[in-house]
C-alpha positions as a Markdown table, in Angstrom:
| # | Residue | x | y | z |
|---|---|---|---|---|
| 1 | Met | -58.9 | 40.1 | -27.6 |
| 2 | Thr | -57.8 | 43.5 | -26.3 |
| 3 | Lys | -54.2 | 44.5 | -26.1 |
| 4 | Arg | -54.5 | 44.3 | -22.4 |
| 5 | Asp | -55.6 | 40.7 | -22.7 |
| 6 | Trp | -52.9 | 39.8 | -25.1 |
| 7 | Phe | -50.2 | 41.1 | -22.8 |
| 8 | Leu | -51.7 | 39.2 | -20.0 |
| 9 | Val | -51.8 | 35.7 | -21.8 |
| 10 | Ser | -48.2 | 36.4 | -23.2 |
| 11 | Gly | -47.1 | 37.1 | -19.7 |
| 12 | Ile | -48.6 | 33.9 | -18.4 |
| 13 | Ile | -47.0 | 31.8 | -21.3 |
| 14 | Ile | -43.6 | 33.3 | -20.6 |
| 15 | Ile | -43.9 | 32.6 | -16.9 |
| 16 | Asn | -44.9 | 29.0 | -17.5 |
| 17 | Ile | -41.9 | 28.5 | -19.9 |
| 18 | Ile | -39.5 | 30.1 | -17.4 |
| 19 | Thr | -41.0 | 27.9 | -14.4 |
| 20 | Phe | -40.9 | 24.8 | -16.8 |
| 21 | Thr | -37.1 | 25.5 | -17.5 |
| 22 | Ile | -36.2 | 26.0 | -13.8 |
| 23 | Leu | -38.1 | 22.8 | -12.7 |
| 24 | Thr | -36.4 | 20.7 | -15.5 |
| 25 | Gln | -33.1 | 21.8 | -14.4 |
| 26 | Val | -33.9 | 21.3 | -10.6 |
| 27 | Leu | -35.2 | 17.8 | -11.4 |
| 28 | Gln | -32.2 | 16.9 | -13.4 |
| 29 | Leu | -29.6 | 18.0 | -10.9 |
| 30 | Pro | -29.8 | 14.9 | -8.6 |
| 31 | Asn | -29.3 | 12.8 | -11.6 |
| 32 | Lys | -26.4 | 14.8 | -12.7 |
| 33 | Cys | -24.8 | 14.8 | -9.4 |
| 34 | Lys | -25.2 | 11.0 | -9.2 |
| 35 | Cys | -23.5 | 10.7 | -12.5 |
| 36 | Glu | -20.5 | 12.8 | -11.5 |
| 37 | Thr | -20.1 | 11.0 | -8.3 |
| 38 | Arg | -20.3 | 7.7 | -10.2 |
| 39 | Val | -17.7 | 8.7 | -12.7 |
| 40 | Ile | -15.3 | 10.0 | -9.8 |
| 41 | Lys | -15.8 | 6.4 | -8.0 |
| 42 | Ile | -15.0 | 4.7 | -11.4 |
| 43 | Glu | -12.1 | 6.7 | -12.0 |
| 44 | Ser | -10.8 | 6.0 | -8.3 |
| 45 | Asn | -11.4 | 2.4 | -8.8 |
| 46 | Asn | -9.7 | 2.2 | -12.1 |
| 47 | Ser | -6.7 | 4.0 | -10.4 |
| 48 | Ile | -6.5 | 1.2 | -7.9 |
| 49 | Asn | -7.1 | -1.5 | -10.3 |
| 50 | Ile | -4.3 | -0.2 | -12.6 |
| 51 | Lys | -2.0 | 0.0 | -9.9 |
| 52 | Arg | -2.8 | -3.6 | -8.7 |
| 53 | Ile | -2.3 | -4.9 | -12.3 |
| 54 | Leu | 1.1 | -2.8 | -12.5 |
| 55 | Leu | 2.1 | -4.5 | -9.2 |
| 56 | Glu | 1.1 | -8.1 | -10.5 |
| 57 | Lys | 3.1 | -7.4 | -13.6 |
| 58 | Tyr | 6.1 | -6.3 | -11.5 |
| 59 | Ile | 6.1 | -9.3 | -9.3 |
| 60 | Phe | 5.6 | -11.5 | -12.3 |
| 61 | Glu | 8.7 | -10.1 | -13.8 |
| 62 | His | 10.8 | -10.3 | -10.7 |
| 63 | Ser | 9.8 | -13.9 | -9.6 |
| 64 | Lys | 9.4 | -17.5 | -10.8 |
| 65 | Tyr | 5.8 | -17.3 | -10.9 |
| 66 | Asn | 3.7 | -17.4 | -14.2 |
| 67 | Tyr | 1.5 | -14.3 | -14.5 |
| 68 | Asp | -1.8 | -16.0 | -13.6 |
| 69 | Asp | -0.3 | -17.9 | -10.7 |
| 70 | Pro | -2.5 | -17.0 | -7.6 |
| 71 | Asn | 0.5 | -16.6 | -5.4 |
| 72 | Ile | 1.1 | -13.2 | -6.9 |
| 73 | Arg | -2.4 | -12.0 | -5.9 |
| 74 | Arg | -2.0 | -13.7 | -2.4 |
| 75 | Ile | 1.4 | -11.8 | -1.8 |
| 76 | Ile | -0.4 | -8.5 | -2.7 |
| 77 | Asp | -3.4 | -9.1 | -0.5 |
| 78 | Ala | -1.1 | -10.3 | 2.5 |
| 79 | Val | 0.9 | -7.0 | 2.1 |
| 80 | Asp | -2.3 | -4.9 | 2.0 |
| 81 | Ser | -3.8 | -6.8 | 4.9 |
| 82 | Ala | -0.5 | -6.5 | 7.1 |
| 83 | Val | -0.1 | -2.9 | 6.5 |
| 84 | Asp | -3.8 | -2.0 | 7.1 |
| 85 | Lys | -3.6 | -4.1 | 10.3 |
| 86 | Tyr | -0.5 | -2.7 | 12.0 |
| 87 | Tyr | 0.1 | 0.7 | 10.3 |
| 88 | Gln | -1.3 | 2.6 | 13.3 |
| 89 | Gln | 0.4 | 0.5 | 15.8 |
| 90 | Leu | 3.8 | 0.7 | 14.4 |
| 91 | Asp | 5.6 | 3.5 | 16.4 |
| 92 | Tyr | 8.6 | 3.9 | 14.2 |
| 93 | Ile | 7.5 | 2.9 | 10.5 |
| 94 | Gly | 4.0 | 4.0 | 10.9 |
| 95 | Pro | 2.5 | 7.5 | 10.2 |
| 96 | Thr | 5.4 | 9.3 | 11.8 |
| 97 | Leu | 7.7 | 8.2 | 9.1 |
| 98 | Phe | 5.9 | 6.6 | 6.0 |
| 99 | Thr | 2.6 | 6.8 | 4.3 |
| 100 | Glu | 0.9 | 3.6 | 3.9 |
| 101 | Glu | 1.7 | 3.4 | 0.3 |
| 102 | Gln | 5.5 | 3.9 | 1.0 |
| 103 | Leu | 5.5 | 1.3 | 3.6 |
| 104 | Lys | 4.0 | -1.3 | 1.1 |
| 105 | Ile | 6.8 | -0.1 | -1.4 |
| 106 | Leu | 9.4 | -0.7 | 1.4 |
| 107 | Val | 8.0 | -4.1 | 2.0 |
| 108 | Tyr | 7.9 | -5.3 | -1.6 |
| 109 | Ser | 11.4 | -4.0 | -2.0 |
| 110 | Ile | 12.8 | -6.0 | 1.0 |
| 111 | Ile | 10.9 | -9.1 | -0.3 |
| 112 | Gln | 12.2 | -8.8 | -3.8 |
| 113 | Ile | 15.7 | -8.7 | -2.5 |
| 114 | Glu | 15.3 | -11.3 | 0.4 |
| 115 | Ser | 13.4 | -14.0 | -1.5 |
| 116 | Lys | 12.5 | -12.8 | -5.0 |
| 117 | Phe | 8.8 | -13.3 | -4.0 |
| 118 | Asp | 9.4 | -17.0 | -3.2 |
| 119 | Ile | 7.0 | -17.8 | -0.5 |
| 120 | Tyr | 9.0 | -21.1 | 0.5 |
| 121 | Ala | 12.4 | -19.6 | 0.2 |
| 122 | Ile | 15.0 | -20.7 | 2.9 |
| 123 | Ser | 18.4 | -19.2 | 3.1 |
| 124 | Lys | 21.7 | -20.9 | 4.1 |
| 125 | Ser | 21.2 | -19.4 | 7.6 |
| 126 | Asn | 17.8 | -20.8 | 7.8 |
| 127 | Ala | 15.9 | -17.6 | 7.3 |
| 128 | Ile | 12.3 | -18.4 | 6.1 |
| 129 | Gly | 9.7 | -17.2 | 3.5 |
| 130 | Leu | 9.2 | -13.9 | 1.6 |
| 131 | Met | 10.8 | -11.5 | 4.3 |
| 132 | Gln | 13.4 | -14.1 | 5.3 |
| 133 | Ile | 12.5 | -14.2 | 9.0 |
| 134 | Leu | 15.3 | -15.7 | 11.0 |
| 135 | Pro | 13.5 | -18.0 | 13.5 |
| 136 | Asn | 15.9 | -17.6 | 16.5 |
| 137 | Lys | 14.6 | -17.2 | 20.1 |
| 138 | Ile | 15.1 | -13.5 | 20.1 |
| 139 | Asn | 13.0 | -12.8 | 17.0 |
| 140 | Leu | 10.3 | -15.3 | 17.9 |
| 141 | Asp | 10.0 | -13.8 | 21.3 |
| 142 | Tyr | 9.6 | -10.4 | 19.9 |
| 143 | Ile | 7.3 | -11.4 | 17.2 |
| 144 | Asn | 5.0 | -13.3 | 19.6 |
| 145 | Lys | 4.2 | -10.0 | 21.4 |
| 146 | Phe | 2.0 | -9.3 | 18.5 |
| 147 | Ile | 1.1 | -12.4 | 16.7 |
| 148 | Asn | 1.2 | -16.2 | 17.8 |
| 149 | Ile | 3.8 | -18.2 | 16.0 |
| 150 | Gln | 4.2 | -21.7 | 17.6 |
| 151 | Asn | 6.9 | -22.9 | 15.4 |
| 152 | Lys | 9.1 | -21.8 | 12.4 |
| 153 | Lys | 6.9 | -23.7 | 10.0 |
| 154 | Glu | 4.2 | -21.2 | 10.6 |
| 155 | Leu | 6.5 | -18.5 | 9.0 |
| 156 | Phe | 6.0 | -20.1 | 5.7 |
| 157 | Asp | 2.4 | -18.7 | 5.9 |
| 158 | Ile | 2.2 | -15.6 | 3.7 |
| 159 | Asn | 0.3 | -13.6 | 6.2 |
| 160 | Asn | 2.4 | -14.7 | 9.0 |
| 161 | Asn | 5.6 | -14.0 | 7.4 |
| 162 | Ile | 4.7 | -10.5 | 6.1 |
| 163 | Glu | 3.3 | -9.5 | 9.5 |
| 164 | Ala | 6.3 | -10.8 | 11.3 |
| 165 | Gly | 8.4 | -9.1 | 8.9 |
| 166 | Leu | 6.7 | -5.8 | 9.5 |
| 167 | Ile | 7.0 | -6.3 | 13.3 |
| 168 | Leu | 10.7 | -6.9 | 13.1 |
| 169 | Leu | 11.2 | -4.1 | 10.7 |
| 170 | Asn | 9.7 | -1.7 | 13.2 |
| 171 | His | 11.7 | -3.0 | 16.0 |
| 172 | His | 14.8 | -2.5 | 13.9 |
| 173 | Phe | 13.9 | 1.1 | 13.1 |
| 174 | Glu | 13.4 | 1.6 | 16.9 |
| 175 | Ile | 17.0 | 0.4 | 17.4 |
| 176 | Ala | 18.3 | 2.5 | 14.7 |
| 177 | Tyr | 16.4 | 5.6 | 16.1 |
| 178 | Lys | 17.9 | 5.1 | 19.6 |
| 179 | Lys | 21.3 | 4.8 | 18.0 |
| 180 | Leu | 21.0 | 7.9 | 15.9 |
| 181 | Lys | 19.0 | 10.2 | 18.2 |
| 182 | Asn | 22.0 | 11.9 | 19.7 |
| 183 | Gln | 23.3 | 12.6 | 16.3 |
| 184 | Ser | 22.3 | 14.7 | 13.4 |
| 185 | Tyr | 20.3 | 12.5 | 11.1 |
| 186 | Asn | 17.4 | 12.5 | 8.5 |
| 187 | Lys | 14.8 | 10.0 | 7.2 |
| 188 | Ile | 17.3 | 8.5 | 4.6 |
| 189 | Asn | 20.0 | 7.8 | 7.3 |
| 190 | Leu | 17.5 | 6.3 | 9.6 |
| 191 | Leu | 16.2 | 4.0 | 6.8 |
| 192 | Lys | 19.7 | 2.9 | 5.8 |
| 193 | Lys | 20.6 | 2.2 | 9.5 |
| 194 | Ala | 17.4 | 0.2 | 10.0 |
| 195 | Leu | 17.8 | -1.8 | 6.9 |
| 196 | Asn | 21.5 | -2.5 | 7.9 |
| 197 | Ile | 20.2 | -4.0 | 11.2 |
| 198 | Tyr | 17.4 | -6.0 | 9.4 |
| 199 | Ser | 20.1 | -7.5 | 7.0 |
| 200 | Asn | 22.8 | -7.8 | 9.6 |
| 201 | Asp | 25.0 | -5.9 | 6.9 |
| 202 | Asp | 27.2 | -3.1 | 8.2 |
| 203 | Ser | 28.6 | -2.5 | 4.6 |
| 204 | Gly | 25.5 | -0.5 | 3.7 |
| 205 | Lys | 25.0 | -2.2 | 0.3 |
| 206 | Tyr | 21.8 | -3.9 | 1.4 |
| 207 | Ala | 20.2 | -0.5 | 2.3 |
| 208 | Ile | 21.3 | 1.0 | -1.1 |
| 209 | Arg | 19.8 | -1.9 | -3.0 |
| 210 | Val | 16.4 | -1.5 | -1.1 |
| 211 | Ile | 16.3 | 2.2 | -1.7 |
| 212 | Ser | 17.0 | 1.8 | -5.4 |
| 213 | Ile | 14.4 | -0.9 | -5.8 |
| 214 | Met | 12.0 | 1.5 | -3.9 |
| 215 | Thr | 12.7 | 4.2 | -6.4 |
| 216 | Glu | 12.3 | 1.7 | -9.4 |
| 217 | Leu | 9.0 | 0.4 | -8.0 |
| 218 | Lys | 7.6 | 3.7 | -7.2 |
| 219 | Tyr | 8.4 | 4.7 | -10.8 |
| 220 | Phe | 7.0 | 1.4 | -12.2 |
| 221 | Leu | 3.7 | 2.1 | -10.2 |
| 222 | Lys | 3.6 | 5.6 | -11.4 |
| 223 | Ile | 3.2 | 6.8 | -7.8 |
């Protein structure tokens, strides 16, 4: 073999090695991308699952339920469902004021104060269920613009109660906004005013309790 032939053969071998290396990397790239995407999805799902587990733990610690009681998961599912269903429709507590996560935190905080997560709670004033809906004509007429509640017994249904609570809460934010719109106010003042209307408490203590629990729950869930 002449020197010229040797260089030619060597060149072909080097070219083949380089080509093989490039093809190997290219062929492995889709698998690598799939793996990275899968890892991201797993991390995302884990984050959601961890938050849900923490929420289940929080409700367990602040309610009469055992940890494995299905009512804990039913409450979480109902809050998720109600916020997902109405978030874009709520003019006063929707995207203009809260994120979906913040709105859920607000709902859980109200439920904790109103009923301690007791689905069948009834107050001395006959307010009903998780969000303690007072089934008077004014409230029911307004609620029925959005959902069909034929009688007060239907407010013991978890989904009905939370949906009705969201609808009334939005209405009370509307009233608070109209009362404050000619004044200098911020989001916190609006929240306090609306909560005072929701609870029929002019002292402001109810609003302070709700905001305190919102802060506690946000910290607990590591949001």
